[in-house]
Amino acid sequence: MTFTLNEEQTLLRDAARDFCREQAPVARLRKLRDDKKNGVDPELWREMATMGWAGILVPDEYGGAGLGYVGLGLVLEAAGRTLAASPLHSTAMVGASALLLGGSDAQKAEWLPKIASGECVVAFAVDEGAHHAPKRSLLKIAGGKISGSKKYVADGHIADLFIVAGPKDLYLVRANASGVSRQALITVDSRGAADMTFDDAPAEALAGGAELVERVLDRAAAGLAAEMLGQAQEAFEITGEYLKTRKQFGQVIGGFQALQHRAAKMFTEIELTRSCVLAALDALDRGAGDVAALASLAKARAGDTLHLVSNEFVQMHGGIGMTDEHDAGLYLKRARVAEALYGSASYHRDRYARLLGF
């Protein structure tokens, strides 16, 4: 299959790269960390919303742009390149997707315009333990109220609305509802998260049952894979420039064959990952029947590739790569968090094999 970006997607990609380099460089995340902001940057989120990114998936009738998953993936990739700390993935990808797939007309009318404008931040509450196990929810649902707990909810510390995965359905839970409490987590990637407790909290079910849970998780995995692709690409490019300029034993270290082999492996893995990510996003836009398999393939490939590249980012920079002053450590920490979110590479390899009948 031949896949090329159209003119609109190319313009969106270029604008996103320019914005992230100028307005959300890695230095901005570093300052958030040093100022102990725990990833909270409402000004950046407002700027992203002004760019229209919060409503990329949202149809025009609800105030969005309706540019599709490939378009949003390009923006997520650009944000991943600079480790931009924002709720773009949880809100624009997961929150908008859940409402578009399972929301009633009233729920869409209430929440989608707020998502598109950046007024509402959404978080996806899935896991209840240390491992990704969406089918093992112990939440109790009775009389339109929900009780239980969720662990490590990305962007949960700043969310206005939660998409909560129950045993058989997804639910909307307002952050300011009675019975909702959260404990903010200070995370290694300086992005923040929260542990959530629901005690007879009012909850509105989304239509679609267990199938909707899987469909939203597919979108979460594909979107996060796009962000991880951006991280890997940027880390690779920075490492490549270092190999071309750093000298040892009278020559640039990029002249050593052993390092060339390692760089070639990274390049190859990144290109394979790019193909997988674009295939998953394109399948979502086309409504293809193999979305689940392609989403798991993209997340598994992105996890393995980012693990490799983030390690090499540190190793090939030598001593400077081990210091806090260099950005390599920030990429490695975000990589480890992203690898685990919504299922590790092992989880998605196993799921991919099962979906293909093995």
mmCIF file of C-alpha atoms in Angstrom:
data_model
loop_
_atom_site.group_PDB
_atom_site.id
_atom_site.type_symbol
_atom_site.label_atom_id
_atom_site.label_comp_id
_atom_site.label_asym_id
_atom_site.label_seq_id
_atom_site.Cartn_x
_atom_site.Cartn_y
_atom_site.Cartn_z
ATOM 1 C CA MET A 1 0.000 0.000 0.000
ATOM 2 C CA THR A 2 1.312 3.433 -0.946
ATOM 3 C CA PHE A 3 0.661 6.111 1.641
ATOM 4 C CA THR A 4 1.462 9.799 1.233
ATOM 5 C CA LEU A 5 0.338 12.839 3.165
ATOM 6 C CA ASN A 6 -2.042 15.183 1.403
ATOM 7 C CA GLU A 7 -1.413 18.933 1.259
ATOM 8 C CA GLU A 8 -3.548 19.646 4.329
ATOM 9 C CA GLN A 9 -1.729 17.006 6.402
ATOM 10 C CA THR A 10 1.668 18.254 5.240
ATOM 11 C CA LEU A 11 0.817 21.815 6.287
ATOM 12 C CA LEU A 12 -0.445 20.559 9.651
ATOM 13 C CA ARG A 13 2.745 18.527 10.226
ATOM 14 C CA ASP A 14 5.016 21.444 9.382
ATOM 15 C CA ALA A 15 3.048 23.885 11.548
ATOM 16 C CA ALA A 16 3.117 21.462 14.471
ATOM 17 C CA ARG A 17 6.884 20.960 14.198
ATOM 18 C CA ASP A 18 7.510 24.712 14.061
ATOM 19 C CA PHE A 19 5.221 25.395 17.007
ATOM 20 C CA CYS A 20 6.722 22.704 19.228
ATOM 21 C CA ARG A 21 10.301 23.756 18.492
ATOM 22 C CA GLU A 22 9.563 27.408 19.173
ATOM 23 C CA GLN A 23 6.902 27.295 21.881
ATOM 24 C CA ALA A 24 7.374 23.913 23.573
ATOM 25 C CA PRO A 25 11.065 22.987 23.414
ATOM 26 C CA VAL A 26 12.544 20.462 25.833
ATOM 27 C CA ALA A 27 13.763 23.401 27.901
ATOM 28 C CA ARG A 28 10.132 24.160 28.752
ATOM 29 C CA LEU A 29 9.652 20.679 30.250
ATOM 30 C CA ARG A 30 12.927 21.030 32.120
ATOM 31 C CA LYS A 31 11.759 24.330 33.625
ATOM 32 C CA LEU A 32 8.432 22.769 34.638
ATOM 33 C CA ARG A 33 10.352 20.033 36.407
ATOM 34 C CA ASP A 34 12.764 22.406 38.125
ATOM 35 C CA ASP A 35 9.867 24.647 39.221
ATOM 36 C CA LYS A 36 8.072 21.535 40.573
ATOM 37 C CA LYS A 37 5.000 22.149 38.400
ATOM 38 C CA ASN A 38 4.469 18.402 37.906
ATOM 39 C CA GLY A 39 3.755 18.846 34.208
ATOM 40 C CA VAL A 40 1.044 21.458 34.722
ATOM 41 C CA ASP A 41 1.299 24.017 31.914
ATOM 42 C CA PRO A 42 -2.138 25.534 31.205
ATOM 43 C CA GLU A 43 -0.637 28.288 29.070
ATOM 44 C CA LEU A 44 0.837 25.753 26.634
ATOM 45 C CA TRP A 45 -2.457 23.872 26.490
ATOM 46 C CA ARG A 46 -4.322 27.102 25.673
ATOM 47 C CA GLU A 47 -1.843 27.802 22.876
ATOM 48 C CA MET A 48 -2.297 24.282 21.494
ATOM 49 C CA ALA A 49 -6.072 24.672 21.644
ATOM 50 C CA THR A 50 -5.782 27.991 19.823
ATOM 51 C CA MET A 51 -3.888 26.151 17.088
ATOM 52 C CA GLY A 52 -6.955 23.904 16.779
ATOM 53 C CA TRP A 53 -5.195 20.751 17.926
ATOM 54 C CA ALA A 54 -7.628 19.884 20.728
ATOM 55 C CA GLY A 55 -10.398 19.584 18.132
ATOM 56 C CA ILE A 56 -8.604 17.817 15.303
ATOM 57 C CA LEU A 57 -10.884 14.761 15.628
ATOM 58 C CA VAL A 58 -13.992 16.746 16.554
ATOM 59 C CA PRO A 59 -16.425 17.362 13.679
ATOM 60 C CA ASP A 60 -17.065 20.886 12.479
ATOM 61 C CA GLU A 61 -20.609 20.905 13.923
ATOM 62 C CA TYR A 62 -19.090 20.688 17.430
ATOM 63 C CA GLY A 63 -16.437 23.317 16.829
ATOM 64 C CA GLY A 64 -13.601 21.074 15.684
ATOM 65 C CA ALA A 65 -11.648 20.597 12.494
ATOM 66 C CA GLY A 66 -12.454 16.963 11.668
ATOM 67 C CA LEU A 67 -9.007 16.295 10.230
ATOM 68 C CA GLY A 68 -8.860 12.670 11.280
ATOM 69 C CA TYR A 69 -6.449 10.351 13.057
ATOM 70 C CA VAL A 70 -3.545 10.732 10.651
ATOM 71 C CA GLY A 71 -3.673 14.485 11.191
ATOM 72 C CA LEU A 72 -3.734 14.146 14.963
ATOM 73 C CA GLY A 73 -0.957 11.567 14.823
ATOM 74 C CA LEU A 74 1.282 14.024 13.018
ATOM 75 C CA VAL A 75 0.732 16.581 15.768
ATOM 76 C CA LEU A 76 1.343 14.002 18.501
ATOM 77 C CA GLU A 77 4.584 13.022 16.778
ATOM 78 C CA ALA A 78 5.696 16.669 16.718
ATOM 79 C CA ALA A 79 4.822 17.041 20.415
ATOM 80 C CA GLY A 80 6.767 13.867 21.161
ATOM 81 C CA ARG A 81 9.866 15.258 19.505
ATOM 82 C CA THR A 82 10.154 18.011 22.123
ATOM 83 C CA LEU A 83 8.555 16.130 25.061
ATOM 84 C CA ALA A 84 5.825 18.777 25.216
ATOM 85 C CA ALA A 85 3.921 18.397 28.488
ATOM 86 C CA SER A 86 0.256 18.659 27.612
ATOM 87 C CA PRO A 87 -2.986 16.630 27.799
ATOM 88 C CA LEU A 88 -3.152 16.466 23.992
ATOM 89 C CA HIS A 89 -3.148 12.665 23.846
ATOM 90 C CA SER A 90 -5.560 12.070 26.708
ATOM 91 C CA THR A 91 -7.988 14.793 25.630
ATOM 92 C CA ALA A 92 -7.817 15.219 21.845
ATOM 93 C CA MET A 93 -7.185 11.533 21.067
ATOM 94 C CA VAL A 94 -8.771 9.466 23.851
ATOM 95 C CA GLY A 95 -11.466 11.766 25.208
ATOM 96 C CA ALA A 96 -12.735 12.908 21.824
ATOM 97 C CA SER A 97 -12.638 9.347 20.460
ATOM 98 C CA ALA A 98 -14.644 7.916 23.362
ATOM 99 C CA LEU A 99 -17.374 10.518 22.975
ATOM 100 C CA LEU A 100 -17.489 10.233 19.195
ATOM 101 C CA LEU A 101 -17.768 6.441 19.362
ATOM 102 C CA GLY A 102 -20.042 6.007 22.359
ATOM 103 C CA GLY A 103 -21.536 9.340 23.341
ATOM 104 C CA SER A 104 -25.238 10.138 23.066
ATOM 105 C CA ASP A 105 -26.292 13.229 21.162
ATOM 106 C CA ALA A 106 -26.619 15.087 24.463
ATOM 107 C CA GLN A 107 -23.205 13.942 25.713
ATOM 108 C CA LYS A 108 -21.548 14.961 22.448
ATOM 109 C CA ALA A 109 -23.274 18.341 22.485
ATOM 110 C CA GLU A 110 -22.137 18.990 26.048
ATOM 111 C CA TRP A 111 -18.525 17.817 25.920
ATOM 112 C CA LEU A 112 -17.149 17.895 22.382
ATOM 113 C CA PRO A 113 -17.273 21.719 22.022
ATOM 114 C CA LYS A 114 -15.456 22.019 25.373
ATOM 115 C CA ILE A 115 -12.800 19.540 24.227
ATOM 116 C CA ALA A 116 -12.346 21.323 20.897
ATOM 117 C CA SER A 117 -11.893 24.692 22.604
ATOM 118 C CA GLY A 118 -9.453 23.347 25.192
ATOM 119 C CA GLU A 119 -11.867 24.234 28.002
ATOM 120 C CA CYS A 120 -12.126 20.599 29.133
ATOM 121 C CA VAL A 121 -9.190 18.316 29.905
ATOM 122 C CA VAL A 122 -9.997 14.597 29.785
ATOM 123 C CA ALA A 123 -8.156 11.667 31.369
ATOM 124 C CA PHE A 124 -8.581 7.942 30.645
ATOM 125 C CA ALA A 125 -8.809 5.850 33.826
ATOM 126 C CA VAL A 126 -8.119 2.219 32.905
ATOM 127 C CA ASP A 127 -5.777 0.240 35.113
ATOM 128 C CA GLU A 128 -6.291 -0.727 38.740
ATOM 129 C CA GLY A 129 -2.919 -2.282 39.465
ATOM 130 C CA ALA A 130 0.682 -2.319 38.358
ATOM 131 C CA HIS A 131 -0.076 -4.135 35.091
ATOM 132 C CA HIS A 132 -2.253 -3.219 32.141
ATOM 133 C CA ALA A 133 -5.330 -5.415 32.524
ATOM 134 C CA PRO A 134 -8.414 -3.593 31.220
ATOM 135 C CA LYS A 135 -10.603 -6.717 31.403
ATOM 136 C CA ARG A 136 -10.040 -7.214 35.112
ATOM 137 C CA SER A 137 -11.840 -4.168 36.459
ATOM 138 C CA LEU A 138 -13.215 -4.482 40.004
ATOM 139 C CA LEU A 139 -15.268 -1.292 39.828
ATOM 140 C CA LYS A 140 -18.782 -1.541 41.249
ATOM 141 C CA ILE A 141 -21.613 0.033 39.272
ATOM 142 C CA ALA A 142 -25.077 0.481 40.791
ATOM 143 C CA GLY A 143 -27.841 2.994 40.291
ATOM 144 C CA GLY A 144 -25.774 5.234 38.037
ATOM 145 C CA LYS A 145 -22.963 5.483 40.572
ATOM 146 C CA ILE A 146 -19.468 4.077 40.462
ATOM 147 C CA SER A 147 -17.153 2.877 43.230
ATOM 148 C CA GLY A 148 -13.580 1.672 43.121
ATOM 149 C CA SER A 149 -10.131 2.914 42.289
ATOM 150 C CA LYS A 150 -7.847 3.486 39.314
ATOM 151 C CA LYS A 151 -4.058 3.707 39.334
ATOM 152 C CA TYR A 152 -1.654 5.928 37.421
ATOM 153 C CA VAL A 153 -4.181 7.888 35.398
ATOM 154 C CA ALA A 154 -2.196 9.979 32.912
ATOM 155 C CA ASP A 155 -3.189 13.657 33.206
ATOM 156 C CA GLY A 156 -5.571 12.671 35.990
ATOM 157 C CA HIS A 157 -4.154 15.394 38.228
ATOM 158 C CA ILE A 158 -5.442 18.131 35.886
ATOM 159 C CA ALA A 159 -8.516 16.498 34.326
ATOM 160 C CA ASP A 160 -11.999 17.994 34.320
ATOM 161 C CA LEU A 161 -13.615 14.826 33.033
ATOM 162 C CA PHE A 162 -12.704 11.153 33.358
ATOM 163 C CA ILE A 163 -13.384 8.352 30.904
ATOM 164 C CA VAL A 164 -13.541 5.422 33.326
ATOM 165 C CA ALA A 165 -13.275 1.807 32.151
ATOM 166 C CA GLY A 166 -15.609 -0.464 34.088
ATOM 167 C CA PRO A 167 -16.044 -4.256 33.842
ATOM 168 C CA LYS A 168 -18.220 -3.992 30.718
ATOM 169 C CA ASP A 169 -18.618 -0.321 29.808
ATOM 170 C CA LEU A 170 -17.030 3.092 29.720
ATOM 171 C CA TYR A 171 -18.370 5.850 31.940
ATOM 172 C CA LEU A 172 -18.137 9.618 32.064
ATOM 173 C CA VAL A 173 -17.313 10.928 35.534
ATOM 174 C CA ARG A 174 -16.924 14.622 36.272
ATOM 175 C CA ALA A 175 -13.862 15.512 38.290
ATOM 176 C CA ASN A 176 -15.868 17.821 40.565
ATOM 177 C CA ALA A 177 -18.610 15.253 41.251
ATOM 178 C CA SER A 178 -19.280 14.063 44.771
ATOM 179 C CA GLY A 179 -17.381 10.911 45.676
ATOM 180 C CA VAL A 180 -14.423 11.646 43.384
ATOM 181 C CA SER A 181 -11.004 12.068 44.961
ATOM 182 C CA ARG A 182 -7.547 12.026 43.471
ATOM 183 C CA GLN A 183 -3.991 11.841 44.691
ATOM 184 C CA ALA A 184 -1.559 13.612 42.400
ATOM 185 C CA LEU A 185 1.547 11.594 41.531
ATOM 186 C CA ILE A 186 4.951 13.126 40.875
ATOM 187 C CA THR A 187 6.211 11.031 37.990
ATOM 188 C CA VAL A 188 9.684 10.256 36.691
ATOM 189 C CA ASP A 189 8.888 11.825 33.312
ATOM 190 C CA SER A 190 7.862 15.123 34.983
ATOM 191 C CA ARG A 191 4.430 14.934 33.350
ATOM 192 C CA GLY A 192 2.306 14.079 36.388
ATOM 193 C CA ALA A 193 -0.566 11.631 36.866
ATOM 194 C CA ALA A 194 -3.043 10.672 39.591
ATOM 195 C CA ASP A 195 -4.437 7.749 41.517
ATOM 196 C CA MET A 196 -8.228 7.985 41.538
ATOM 197 C CA THR A 197 -10.852 6.859 44.041
ATOM 198 C CA PHE A 198 -14.553 6.779 43.237
ATOM 199 C CA ASP A 199 -17.013 6.397 46.129
ATOM 200 C CA ASP A 200 -20.576 6.276 44.789
ATOM 201 C CA ALA A 201 -19.619 8.920 42.262
ATOM 202 C CA PRO A 202 -22.266 9.807 39.637
ATOM 203 C CA ALA A 203 -21.379 8.192 36.316
ATOM 204 C CA GLU A 204 -22.917 8.317 32.843
ATOM 205 C CA ALA A 205 -22.480 5.209 30.707
ATOM 206 C CA LEU A 206 -21.321 5.491 27.116
ATOM 207 C CA ALA A 207 -22.915 3.199 24.557
ATOM 208 C CA GLY A 208 -20.924 0.341 23.113
ATOM 209 C CA GLY A 209 -20.150 -2.001 25.999
ATOM 210 C CA ALA A 210 -16.915 -3.977 26.143
ATOM 211 C CA GLU A 211 -16.301 -3.425 22.437
ATOM 212 C CA LEU A 212 -16.129 0.328 23.031
ATOM 213 C CA VAL A 213 -13.477 -0.186 25.714
ATOM 214 C CA GLU A 214 -11.321 -2.049 23.181
ATOM 215 C CA ARG A 215 -11.926 0.521 20.445
ATOM 216 C CA VAL A 216 -10.911 3.410 22.687
ATOM 217 C CA LEU A 217 -7.845 1.515 23.895
ATOM 218 C CA ASP A 218 -6.871 0.953 20.238
ATOM 219 C CA ARG A 219 -6.946 4.698 19.684
ATOM 220 C CA ALA A 220 -5.009 5.346 22.883
ATOM 221 C CA ALA A 221 -2.317 2.885 21.774
ATOM 222 C CA ALA A 222 -2.061 4.221 18.208
ATOM 223 C CA GLY A 223 -1.903 7.841 19.370
ATOM 224 C CA LEU A 224 0.721 7.128 21.983
ATOM 225 C CA ALA A 225 2.746 5.181 19.410
ATOM 226 C CA ALA A 226 2.775 8.321 17.243
ATOM 227 C CA GLU A 227 4.087 10.376 20.162
ATOM 228 C CA MET A 228 6.745 7.711 20.857
ATOM 229 C CA LEU A 229 7.779 7.752 17.206
ATOM 230 C CA GLY A 230 8.453 11.484 17.511
ATOM 231 C CA GLN A 231 10.583 10.932 20.622
ATOM 232 C CA ALA A 232 12.620 8.221 18.905
ATOM 233 C CA GLN A 233 13.106 10.301 15.758
ATOM 234 C CA GLU A 234 14.332 13.345 17.675
ATOM 235 C CA ALA A 235 16.646 11.285 19.885
ATOM 236 C CA PHE A 236 18.088 9.607 16.792
ATOM 237 C CA GLU A 237 18.679 12.918 14.991
ATOM 238 C CA ILE A 238 20.416 14.469 17.999
ATOM 239 C CA THR A 239 22.592 11.371 18.344
ATOM 240 C CA GLY A 240 23.410 11.456 14.638
ATOM 241 C CA GLU A 241 24.608 15.049 14.845
ATOM 242 C CA TYR A 242 26.758 14.130 17.840
ATOM 243 C CA LEU A 243 28.375 11.276 15.907
ATOM 244 C CA LYS A 244 29.269 13.715 13.141
ATOM 245 C CA THR A 245 30.955 16.265 15.428
ATOM 246 C CA ARG A 246 32.392 14.458 18.469
ATOM 247 C CA LYS A 247 36.031 13.486 17.955
ATOM 248 C CA GLN A 248 38.039 10.705 19.606
ATOM 249 C CA PHE A 249 41.444 9.334 18.585
ATOM 250 C CA GLY A 250 41.754 12.039 15.931
ATOM 251 C CA GLN A 251 38.491 11.411 14.052
ATOM 252 C CA VAL A 252 34.765 11.899 14.458
ATOM 253 C CA ILE A 253 33.283 8.972 16.340
ATOM 254 C CA GLY A 254 30.718 8.472 13.562
ATOM 255 C CA GLY A 255 33.625 7.088 11.510
ATOM 256 C CA PHE A 256 33.863 4.016 13.730
ATOM 257 C CA GLN A 257 32.147 1.071 12.077
ATOM 258 C CA ALA A 258 30.704 -0.299 15.301
ATOM 259 C CA LEU A 259 28.829 2.955 15.915
ATOM 260 C CA GLN A 260 27.712 3.089 12.284
ATOM 261 C CA HIS A 261 26.108 -0.331 12.673
ATOM 262 C CA ARG A 262 24.256 0.792 15.781
ATOM 263 C CA ALA A 263 23.065 3.978 14.068
ATOM 264 C CA ALA A 264 21.907 1.994 11.030
ATOM 265 C CA LYS A 265 19.889 -0.334 13.269
ATOM 266 C CA MET A 266 18.165 2.637 14.918
ATOM 267 C CA PHE A 267 17.343 4.191 11.539
ATOM 268 C CA THR A 268 15.878 0.927 10.272
ATOM 269 C CA GLU A 269 13.765 0.369 13.380
ATOM 270 C CA ILE A 270 12.426 3.924 13.268
ATOM 271 C CA GLU A 271 11.390 3.606 9.628
ATOM 272 C CA LEU A 272 9.624 0.310 10.339
ATOM 273 C CA THR A 273 7.879 1.928 13.290
ATOM 274 C CA ARG A 274 6.784 4.873 11.146
ATOM 275 C CA SER A 275 5.145 2.469 8.703
ATOM 276 C CA CYS A 276 3.315 0.679 11.518
ATOM 277 C CA VAL A 277 2.099 3.915 13.133
ATOM 278 C CA LEU A 278 0.850 5.394 9.872
ATOM 279 C CA ALA A 279 -0.864 2.124 8.971
ATOM 280 C CA ALA A 280 -2.741 2.130 12.288
ATOM 281 C CA LEU A 281 -3.785 5.788 12.016
ATOM 282 C CA ASP A 282 -4.821 5.388 8.389
ATOM 283 C CA ALA A 283 -6.857 2.295 9.298
ATOM 284 C CA LEU A 284 -8.683 4.342 11.931
ATOM 285 C CA ASP A 285 -9.568 7.009 9.378
ATOM 286 C CA ARG A 286 -10.770 4.382 6.890
ATOM 287 C CA GLY A 287 -12.730 2.421 9.490
ATOM 288 C CA ALA A 288 -10.825 -0.703 8.476
ATOM 289 C CA GLY A 289 -11.511 -4.060 10.058
ATOM 290 C CA ASP A 290 -7.962 -4.673 11.240
ATOM 291 C CA VAL A 291 -7.615 -1.584 13.441
ATOM 292 C CA ALA A 292 -7.110 -3.603 16.628
ATOM 293 C CA ALA A 293 -4.233 -5.633 15.187
ATOM 294 C CA LEU A 294 -2.553 -2.606 13.616
ATOM 295 C CA ALA A 295 -2.880 -0.577 16.823
ATOM 296 C CA SER A 296 -1.193 -3.327 18.827
ATOM 297 C CA LEU A 297 1.479 -3.740 16.162
ATOM 298 C CA ALA A 298 2.201 0.009 16.262
ATOM 299 C CA LYS A 299 2.385 0.165 20.060
ATOM 300 C CA ALA A 300 4.591 -2.942 20.290
ATOM 301 C CA ARG A 301 6.945 -1.702 17.596
ATOM 302 C CA ALA A 302 7.068 1.815 19.050
ATOM 303 C CA GLY A 303 7.832 0.413 22.503
ATOM 304 C CA ASP A 304 10.738 -1.700 21.288
ATOM 305 C CA THR A 305 12.141 1.041 19.061
ATOM 306 C CA LEU A 306 11.932 3.806 21.631
ATOM 307 C CA HIS A 307 13.514 1.542 24.245
ATOM 308 C CA LEU A 308 16.455 0.909 21.910
ATOM 309 C CA VAL A 309 16.880 4.507 20.751
ATOM 310 C CA SER A 310 16.523 6.067 24.203
ATOM 311 C CA ASN A 311 19.188 3.679 25.524
ATOM 312 C CA GLU A 312 21.533 4.454 22.625
ATOM 313 C CA PHE A 313 20.864 8.180 23.075
ATOM 314 C CA VAL A 314 22.512 7.915 26.477
ATOM 315 C CA GLN A 315 25.161 5.325 25.611
ATOM 316 C CA MET A 316 26.450 6.922 22.404
ATOM 317 C CA HIS A 317 26.819 10.306 24.081
ATOM 318 C CA GLY A 318 29.152 8.758 26.633
ATOM 319 C CA GLY A 319 29.626 10.570 29.927
ATOM 320 C CA ILE A 320 27.663 13.700 28.996
ATOM 321 C CA GLY A 321 24.650 11.523 28.248
ATOM 322 C CA MET A 322 24.591 10.421 31.889
ATOM 323 C CA THR A 323 24.324 13.964 33.243
ATOM 324 C CA ASP A 324 21.158 15.834 34.099
ATOM 325 C CA GLU A 325 22.349 18.804 32.053
ATOM 326 C CA HIS A 326 21.901 16.780 28.857
ATOM 327 C CA ASP A 327 18.417 16.097 27.511
ATOM 328 C CA ALA A 328 19.056 12.373 26.964
ATOM 329 C CA GLY A 329 17.855 11.513 30.446
ATOM 330 C CA LEU A 330 14.559 13.349 29.926
ATOM 331 C CA TYR A 331 13.909 11.331 26.775
ATOM 332 C CA LEU A 332 14.788 8.072 28.489
ATOM 333 C CA LYS A 333 12.448 8.764 31.429
ATOM 334 C CA ARG A 334 9.520 9.682 29.193
ATOM 335 C CA ALA A 335 10.266 6.613 27.088
ATOM 336 C CA ARG A 336 9.946 4.276 30.054
ATOM 337 C CA VAL A 337 6.592 5.750 31.040
ATOM 338 C CA ALA A 338 5.198 5.696 27.492
ATOM 339 C CA GLU A 339 6.362 2.105 27.015
ATOM 340 C CA ALA A 340 4.203 0.990 29.943
ATOM 341 C CA LEU A 341 1.091 3.116 29.326
ATOM 342 C CA TYR A 342 -1.875 1.265 27.780
ATOM 343 C CA GLY A 343 0.099 -1.946 27.536
ATOM 344 C CA SER A 344 3.773 -2.793 27.135
ATOM 345 C CA ALA A 345 5.392 -4.159 23.991
ATOM 346 C CA SER A 346 4.975 -7.704 25.364
ATOM 347 C CA TYR A 347 1.281 -7.151 26.050
ATOM 348 C CA HIS A 348 0.662 -5.876 22.520
ATOM 349 C CA ARG A 349 2.773 -8.559 20.843
ATOM 350 C CA ASP A 350 0.662 -11.183 22.599
ATOM 351 C CA ARG A 351 -2.567 -9.391 21.638
ATOM 352 C CA TYR A 352 -1.406 -9.006 18.036
ATOM 353 C CA ALA A 353 -0.687 -12.739 17.815
ATOM 354 C CA ARG A 354 -4.078 -13.645 19.293
ATOM 355 C CA LEU A 355 -5.892 -11.326 16.897
ATOM 356 C CA LEU A 356 -4.119 -13.040 14.000
ATOM 357 C CA GLY A 357 -5.228 -16.457 15.266
ATOM 358 C CA PHE A 358 -2.053 -17.727 16.877
#
